[in-house]
Short mmCIF file of C-alpha atoms in Angstrom, two decimals:
data_model
loop_
_atom_site.label_atom_id
_atom_site.label_comp_id
_atom_site.label_asym_id
_atom_site.label_seq_id
_atom_site.Cartn_x
_atom_site.Cartn_y
_atom_site.Cartn_z
CA UNK A 27 98.73 60.05 88.53
CA UNK A 28 99.16 64.16 88.84
CA UNK A 29 96.04 65.82 87.38
CA UNK A 30 98.89 67.89 85.02
CA UNK A 31 99.50 63.89 83.53
CA UNK A 32 95.68 63.78 81.96
CA UNK A 33 96.15 67.29 79.97
CA UNK A 34 97.38 68.22 76.60
CA UNK A 35 101.07 68.81 76.03
CA UNK A 36 100.48 72.46 75.57
CA UNK A 37 98.77 72.74 78.81
CA UNK A 38 101.75 70.29 80.65
CA UNK A 39 104.18 72.55 79.08
CA UNK A 40 102.86 75.75 80.28
CA UNK A 41 102.52 74.31 83.91
CA UNK A 42 106.14 73.20 83.34
CA UNK A 43 107.35 76.75 82.77
CA UNK A 44 105.37 77.99 85.96
CA UNK A 45 107.35 75.92 88.06
CA UNK A 46 110.70 76.87 86.38
CA UNK A 47 110.41 80.22 84.92
CA UNK A 48 107.76 81.85 87.47
CA UNK A 49 108.61 79.42 90.19
CA UNK A 50 106.15 78.35 91.25
CA UNK A 51 104.94 76.14 94.15
CA UNK A 52 103.78 72.65 93.61
CA UNK A 53 100.66 73.45 95.08
CA UNK A 54 99.89 76.39 92.87
CA UNK A 55 100.88 74.70 89.80
CA UNK A 56 98.11 72.16 91.10
CA UNK A 57 95.27 74.60 91.47
CA UNK A 58 96.36 76.07 87.68
CA UNK A 59 95.93 72.25 86.22
CA UNK A 60 92.68 71.81 87.81
CA UNK A 61 91.56 75.01 86.12
CA UNK A 62 93.02 73.97 82.81
CA UNK A 63 91.27 70.20 83.52
CA UNK A 64 88.06 72.60 83.85
CA UNK A 65 88.64 74.38 80.56
CA UNK A 66 89.45 70.98 78.97
CA UNK A 67 86.35 69.64 80.46
CA UNK A 68 84.02 72.47 79.20
CA UNK A 69 85.83 73.12 75.39
CA UNK A 70 84.74 68.80 74.69
CA UNK A 71 81.25 70.06 75.64
CA UNK A 72 81.17 72.26 72.80
CA UNK A 73 83.27 69.42 70.52
CA UNK A 74 86.55 71.03 70.05
CA UNK A 75 89.73 68.99 71.46
CA UNK A 76 92.03 71.49 70.75
CA UNK A 77 90.96 74.29 73.80
CA UNK A 78 93.77 76.72 71.97
CA UNK A 79 91.14 76.97 69.74
CA UNK A 80 88.13 78.12 71.15
CA UNK A 81 86.40 81.44 70.66
CA UNK A 82 86.13 84.63 73.01
CA UNK A 83 82.11 84.08 72.77
CA UNK A 84 82.23 80.21 73.93
CA UNK A 85 84.55 81.59 76.76
CA UNK A 86 81.51 83.37 78.13
CA UNK A 87 79.52 81.00 77.39
CA UNK A 88 81.57 79.01 79.88
CA UNK A 89 81.29 81.10 82.22
CA UNK A 90 77.49 81.84 82.10
CA UNK A 91 76.95 78.44 82.66
CA UNK A 92 79.47 77.80 84.85
CA UNK A 93 77.68 80.76 87.04
CA UNK A 94 74.40 78.83 86.43
CA UNK A 95 75.50 75.74 88.39
CA UNK A 96 76.47 78.08 91.31
CA UNK A 97 80.26 78.68 90.77
CA UNK A 98 80.46 81.73 92.82
CA UNK A 99 82.27 84.95 91.22
CA UNK A 100 85.11 84.85 93.27
CA UNK A 101 85.70 81.35 91.53
CA UNK A 102 84.73 82.25 88.29
CA UNK A 103 87.75 85.21 88.62
CA UNK A 104 90.32 82.57 89.44
CA UNK A 105 89.14 80.32 86.95
CA UNK A 106 89.45 83.28 83.77
CA UNK A 107 92.51 84.01 85.58
CA UNK A 108 94.32 80.83 84.88
CA UNK A 109 92.92 80.76 81.42
CA UNK A 110 93.91 84.18 80.50
CA UNK A 111 97.61 83.49 81.45
CA UNK A 112 97.38 80.29 79.91
CA UNK A 113 96.51 81.87 75.92
CA UNK A 114 98.53 84.72 77.25
CA UNK A 115 101.21 82.30 77.07
CA UNK A 116 100.27 80.59 73.89
CA UNK A 117 99.71 84.55 72.02
CA UNK A 118 104.05 85.34 72.81
CA UNK A 119 105.64 81.91 72.84
CA UNK A 120 102.98 79.82 70.32
CA UNK A 121 101.85 82.49 67.37
CA UNK A 122 98.14 82.29 69.12
CA UNK A 123 96.28 85.53 67.48
CA UNK A 124 94.36 86.77 69.64
CA UNK A 125 93.76 85.69 73.57
CA UNK A 126 89.43 85.14 73.64
CA UNK A 127 89.66 85.52 77.53
CA UNK A 128 90.48 89.24 77.65
CA UNK A 129 88.16 91.53 78.36
CA UNK A 130 86.37 88.67 79.77
CA UNK A 131 84.72 88.98 83.29
CA UNK A 132 83.09 87.59 86.09
CA UNK A 133 80.06 88.84 87.99
CA UNK A 134 80.41 91.12 90.36
CA UNK A 135 80.27 89.47 93.93
CA UNK A 136 77.76 91.10 96.02
CA UNK A 137 79.47 93.72 98.86
CA UNK A 138 78.79 91.98 101.90
CA UNK A 139 78.11 94.29 104.25
CA UNK A 140 79.06 94.85 108.18
CA UNK A 141 76.33 93.63 110.44
CA UNK A 142 74.72 95.51 113.00
CA UNK A 143 74.79 94.44 117.13
CA UNK A 144 71.26 95.46 118.14
CA UNK A 145 70.93 98.63 120.44
CA UNK A 146 70.72 96.19 123.86
CA UNK A 147 73.95 94.35 122.88
CA UNK A 148 75.89 97.91 121.65
CA UNK A 149 74.92 99.41 124.75
CA UNK A 150 76.32 96.28 126.97
CA UNK A 151 79.11 95.87 124.99
CA UNK A 152 79.68 99.70 126.29
CA UNK A 153 78.98 99.03 129.74
CA UNK A 154 80.54 95.57 130.09
CA UNK A 155 84.26 97.91 129.82
CA UNK A 156 82.78 100.21 132.54
CA UNK A 157 82.28 97.95 135.16
CA UNK A 158 86.16 97.72 135.86
CA UNK A 159 88.50 100.55 137.45
CA UNK A 160 91.62 100.23 135.76
CA UNK A 161 93.31 103.01 133.46
CA UNK A 162 93.38 100.13 130.66
CA UNK A 163 89.34 99.48 130.90
CA UNK A 164 88.76 103.16 131.56
CA UNK A 165 90.60 103.74 128.14
CA UNK A 166 88.47 101.07 126.44
CA UNK A 167 85.18 101.93 127.63
CA UNK A 168 85.85 105.48 126.29
CA UNK A 169 86.86 103.96 122.69
CA UNK A 170 83.96 101.66 122.81
CA UNK A 171 81.37 104.34 123.50
CA UNK A 172 83.19 106.75 121.36
CA UNK A 173 82.61 104.21 118.14
CA UNK A 174 78.85 103.73 118.79
CA UNK A 175 78.17 107.33 120.46
CA UNK A 176 79.95 109.00 117.20
CA UNK A 177 80.39 106.25 114.12
CA UNK A 178 84.04 107.15 113.61
CA UNK A 179 86.02 104.75 111.61
CA UNK A 180 89.31 102.75 113.84
CA UNK A 181 91.62 105.35 112.14
CA UNK A 182 89.95 108.29 113.25
CA UNK A 183 89.73 106.96 116.59
CA UNK A 184 93.81 106.10 116.62
CA UNK A 185 94.26 109.89 115.42
CA UNK A 186 92.47 111.27 117.81
CA UNK A 187 94.88 113.87 120.00
CA UNK A 188 93.76 115.42 123.63
CA UNK A 189 93.45 118.43 122.40
CA UNK A 190 93.87 121.03 118.99
CA UNK A 191 96.89 120.89 117.19
CA UNK A 192 99.36 123.73 118.16
CA UNK A 193 103.08 124.99 116.59
CA UNK A 194 104.84 123.06 119.37
CA UNK A 195 102.91 119.76 118.80
CA UNK A 196 104.39 118.41 115.46
CA UNK A 197 105.67 114.97 117.58
CA UNK A 198 103.39 112.37 117.06
CA UNK A 199 100.49 114.59 115.85
CA UNK A 200 97.43 113.05 115.10
CA UNK A 201 94.73 113.76 112.75
CA UNK A 202 91.86 114.47 115.00
CA UNK A 203 91.11 116.25 118.88
CA UNK A 204 88.38 116.49 121.07
CA UNK A 205 86.81 119.64 121.83
CA UNK A 206 86.35 118.83 125.48
CA UNK A 207 83.44 122.19 126.26
CA UNK A 208 81.43 121.64 122.81
CA UNK A 209 81.87 117.31 123.71
CA UNK A 210 82.53 117.44 119.75
CA UNK A 211 85.54 115.78 118.34
CA UNK A 212 86.67 116.74 115.03
CA UNK A 213 88.49 114.31 112.66
CA UNK A 214 90.13 114.12 109.53
CA UNK A 215 88.57 111.46 107.16
CA UNK A 216 88.94 109.94 103.63
CA UNK A 217 90.33 111.83 101.35
CA UNK A 218 91.63 114.04 103.98
CA UNK A 219 87.95 115.55 104.68
CA UNK A 220 87.54 117.29 107.58
CA UNK A 221 84.25 116.52 109.59
CA UNK A 222 83.00 117.23 113.57
CA UNK A 223 81.28 114.71 114.86
CA UNK A 224 79.01 115.32 117.93
CA UNK A 225 79.71 112.61 120.98
CA UNK A 226 76.97 111.61 123.64
CA UNK A 227 76.48 112.50 127.25
CA UNK A 228 77.99 108.95 127.71
CA UNK A 229 80.61 108.85 126.09
CA UNK A 230 82.30 111.86 126.98
CA UNK A 231 81.26 111.04 131.10
CA UNK A 232 83.94 107.63 129.33
CA UNK A 233 86.19 110.13 127.66
CA UNK A 234 86.75 112.42 130.93
CA UNK A 235 86.83 109.32 133.51
CA UNK A 236 89.98 108.01 131.10
CA UNK A 237 91.32 111.46 130.78
CA UNK A 238 91.91 111.45 134.07
CA UNK A 239 92.97 107.95 134.65
CA UNK A 240 95.21 109.07 131.42
CA UNK A 241 97.01 111.97 133.03
CA UNK A 242 98.60 109.53 136.17
CA UNK A 243 100.36 107.10 133.44
CA UNK A 244 103.83 107.51 133.28
CA UNK A 245 105.02 109.01 129.81
CA UNK A 246 101.71 110.19 129.43
CA UNK A 247 102.68 113.89 129.04
CA UNK A 248 104.65 112.85 126.49
CA UNK A 249 102.04 112.49 123.81
CA UNK A 250 99.18 114.35 122.06
CA UNK A 251 97.71 110.97 121.37
CA UNK A 252 94.13 110.60 123.68
CA UNK A 253 94.34 106.76 123.56
CA UNK A 254 98.10 105.10 124.66
CA UNK A 255 98.81 101.84 125.78
CA UNK A 256 101.07 101.00 129.02
CA UNK A 257 104.24 102.80 127.38
CA UNK A 258 102.84 105.95 126.87
CA UNK A 259 102.42 105.32 122.91
CA UNK A 260 99.53 106.10 121.06
CA UNK A 261 97.28 103.38 120.49
CA UNK A 262 97.48 101.45 117.23
CA UNK A 263 94.20 100.82 114.81
CA UNK A 264 95.15 96.68 115.52
CA UNK A 265 95.63 97.17 119.08
CA UNK A 266 92.12 98.71 119.06
CA UNK A 267 90.31 95.86 116.98
CA UNK A 268 92.01 92.98 119.46
CA UNK A 269 90.85 94.77 122.23
CA UNK A 270 87.27 95.66 121.20
CA UNK A 271 87.27 91.51 119.98
CA UNK A 272 88.01 90.76 123.66
CA UNK A 273 85.18 92.44 125.48
CA UNK A 274 82.60 90.90 122.87
CA UNK A 275 84.33 87.74 123.48
CA UNK A 276 84.17 88.14 127.26
CA UNK A 277 80.25 89.23 126.91
CA UNK A 278 79.46 86.21 124.81
CA UNK A 279 78.42 88.20 121.49
CA UNK A 280 77.47 85.62 119.11
CA UNK A 281 79.47 87.44 116.23
CA UNK A 282 83.06 88.52 116.09
CA UNK A 283 82.83 92.71 116.92
CA UNK A 284 84.92 95.26 114.94
CA UNK A 285 85.22 98.56 114.80
CA UNK A 286 83.52 98.56 111.40
CA UNK A 287 80.38 97.06 113.29
CA UNK A 288 80.40 99.77 115.95
CA UNK A 289 80.44 102.32 112.73
CA UNK A 290 77.49 100.08 110.90
CA UNK A 291 75.53 100.06 114.27
CA UNK A 292 75.73 103.79 114.49
CA UNK A 293 73.99 104.90 111.19
CA UNK A 294 71.27 101.94 111.47
CA UNK A 295 70.17 102.74 114.76
CA UNK A 296 69.88 106.49 114.02
CA UNK A 297 68.42 106.05 110.35
CA UNK A 298 65.85 103.32 112.06
CA UNK A 299 64.77 105.81 114.50
CA UNK A 300 65.05 109.20 112.41
CA UNK A 301 64.53 108.03 108.97
CA UNK A 302 66.87 110.94 108.02
CA UNK A 303 69.63 109.45 105.46
CA UNK A 304 71.06 112.70 104.95
CA UNK A 305 72.01 113.02 108.39
CA UNK A 306 73.09 110.32 108.39
CA UNK A 307 75.33 110.57 105.34
CA UNK A 308 76.93 113.69 107.31
CA UNK A 309 77.19 111.98 110.37
CA UNK A 310 79.42 109.70 108.79
CA UNK A 311 81.69 111.64 106.72
CA UNK A 312 80.03 110.45 102.81
CA UNK A 313 80.51 112.16 100.18
CA UNK A 314 77.50 111.50 98.27
CA UNK A 315 73.95 109.99 99.57
CA UNK A 316 74.91 106.61 97.28
CA UNK A 317 77.88 105.67 99.42
CA UNK A 318 75.44 105.83 102.61
CA UNK A 319 72.45 104.07 101.28
CA UNK A 320 74.55 101.22 100.45
CA UNK A 321 76.80 101.65 103.59
CA UNK A 322 73.14 100.75 105.79
CA UNK A 323 72.27 98.54 103.53
CA UNK A 324 68.84 100.61 102.88
CA UNK A 325 66.66 99.14 100.35
CA UNK A 326 65.72 101.53 97.67
CA UNK A 327 62.78 99.64 96.99
CA UNK A 328 61.77 101.29 100.52
CA UNK A 329 62.63 104.28 99.66
CA UNK A 330 61.11 104.78 96.22
CA UNK A 331 57.70 103.50 98.14
CA UNK A 332 58.06 106.54 100.98
CA UNK A 333 58.38 108.70 98.54
CA UNK A 334 55.44 107.71 96.46
CA UNK A 335 53.53 107.67 99.59
CA UNK A 336 54.96 111.40 100.65
CA UNK A 337 55.67 113.07 97.80
CA UNK A 338 52.39 114.94 96.07
CA UNK A 339 53.46 114.52 92.56
CA UNK A 340 55.33 111.13 92.93
CA UNK A 341 52.15 109.14 91.88
CA UNK A 342 50.09 109.74 88.32
CA UNK A 343 46.88 110.99 89.94
CA UNK A 344 43.98 108.74 89.73
CA UNK A 345 41.17 110.12 87.65
CA UNK A 346 37.57 111.36 89.40
#
């Protein structure tokens, strides 16, 4: 027996409408049927025999009840989406006065912050690529060093050119460039916000080694892109992600490493060493301090305790 066969007639009619008019797959309709079955079960618990007569306060109660039972934000959002569209159908085709799910929202899912590598793992990952002598390995080494040394986004890495833009460099022009003499990279971050990021000595050494290897590659003179593939074309974001994951896997790191993890490691390690949140904000190119605080996973209570211990007016004065 199908799940839908146990549902009230209005729900069965809705599922048939989805299959015919929306052309949803059998699997999708089955998932809708499960979520509608849940709504019927919850309605029965509050002595509502016709789910279409549920009120908004009851829907909110169901969400709180399910959340208390351990249903996650994503599951709750899916239930509400299904129930909302069913009630919308009733409003449109069966003269239901109002949609009781309208305006009801699931709890927000907590942000999953990217994990940081340990200092040893980050350094070992960079050193691993440095062991090879091929042009591709020199390129990968320079990319890994630059990700960890400067905290760049992977899109910023892919957009780097070997030199500043000129009037004749419109073709394949990137969004940033390397200042070789100053050991800096100029990038265009989110919101087209320019910033300059310092490059550490090991990363500059890797970049110089790659620059020499790049010059010997066929077709390298046809592009301004700093990081190129064997065909002489700008390396894509996806290619950088795959190469980084490959080196981490070969090294035997216990986690799947992606470029954002190295950016997070960069921020975390600097913050742990210096405690200077404002400096990390500037290095990452964040517009607000709160963005940096969330990005690094910094505990605000720790910040408050530091403030209480350091600021002369932070605490109430004790009476003598």
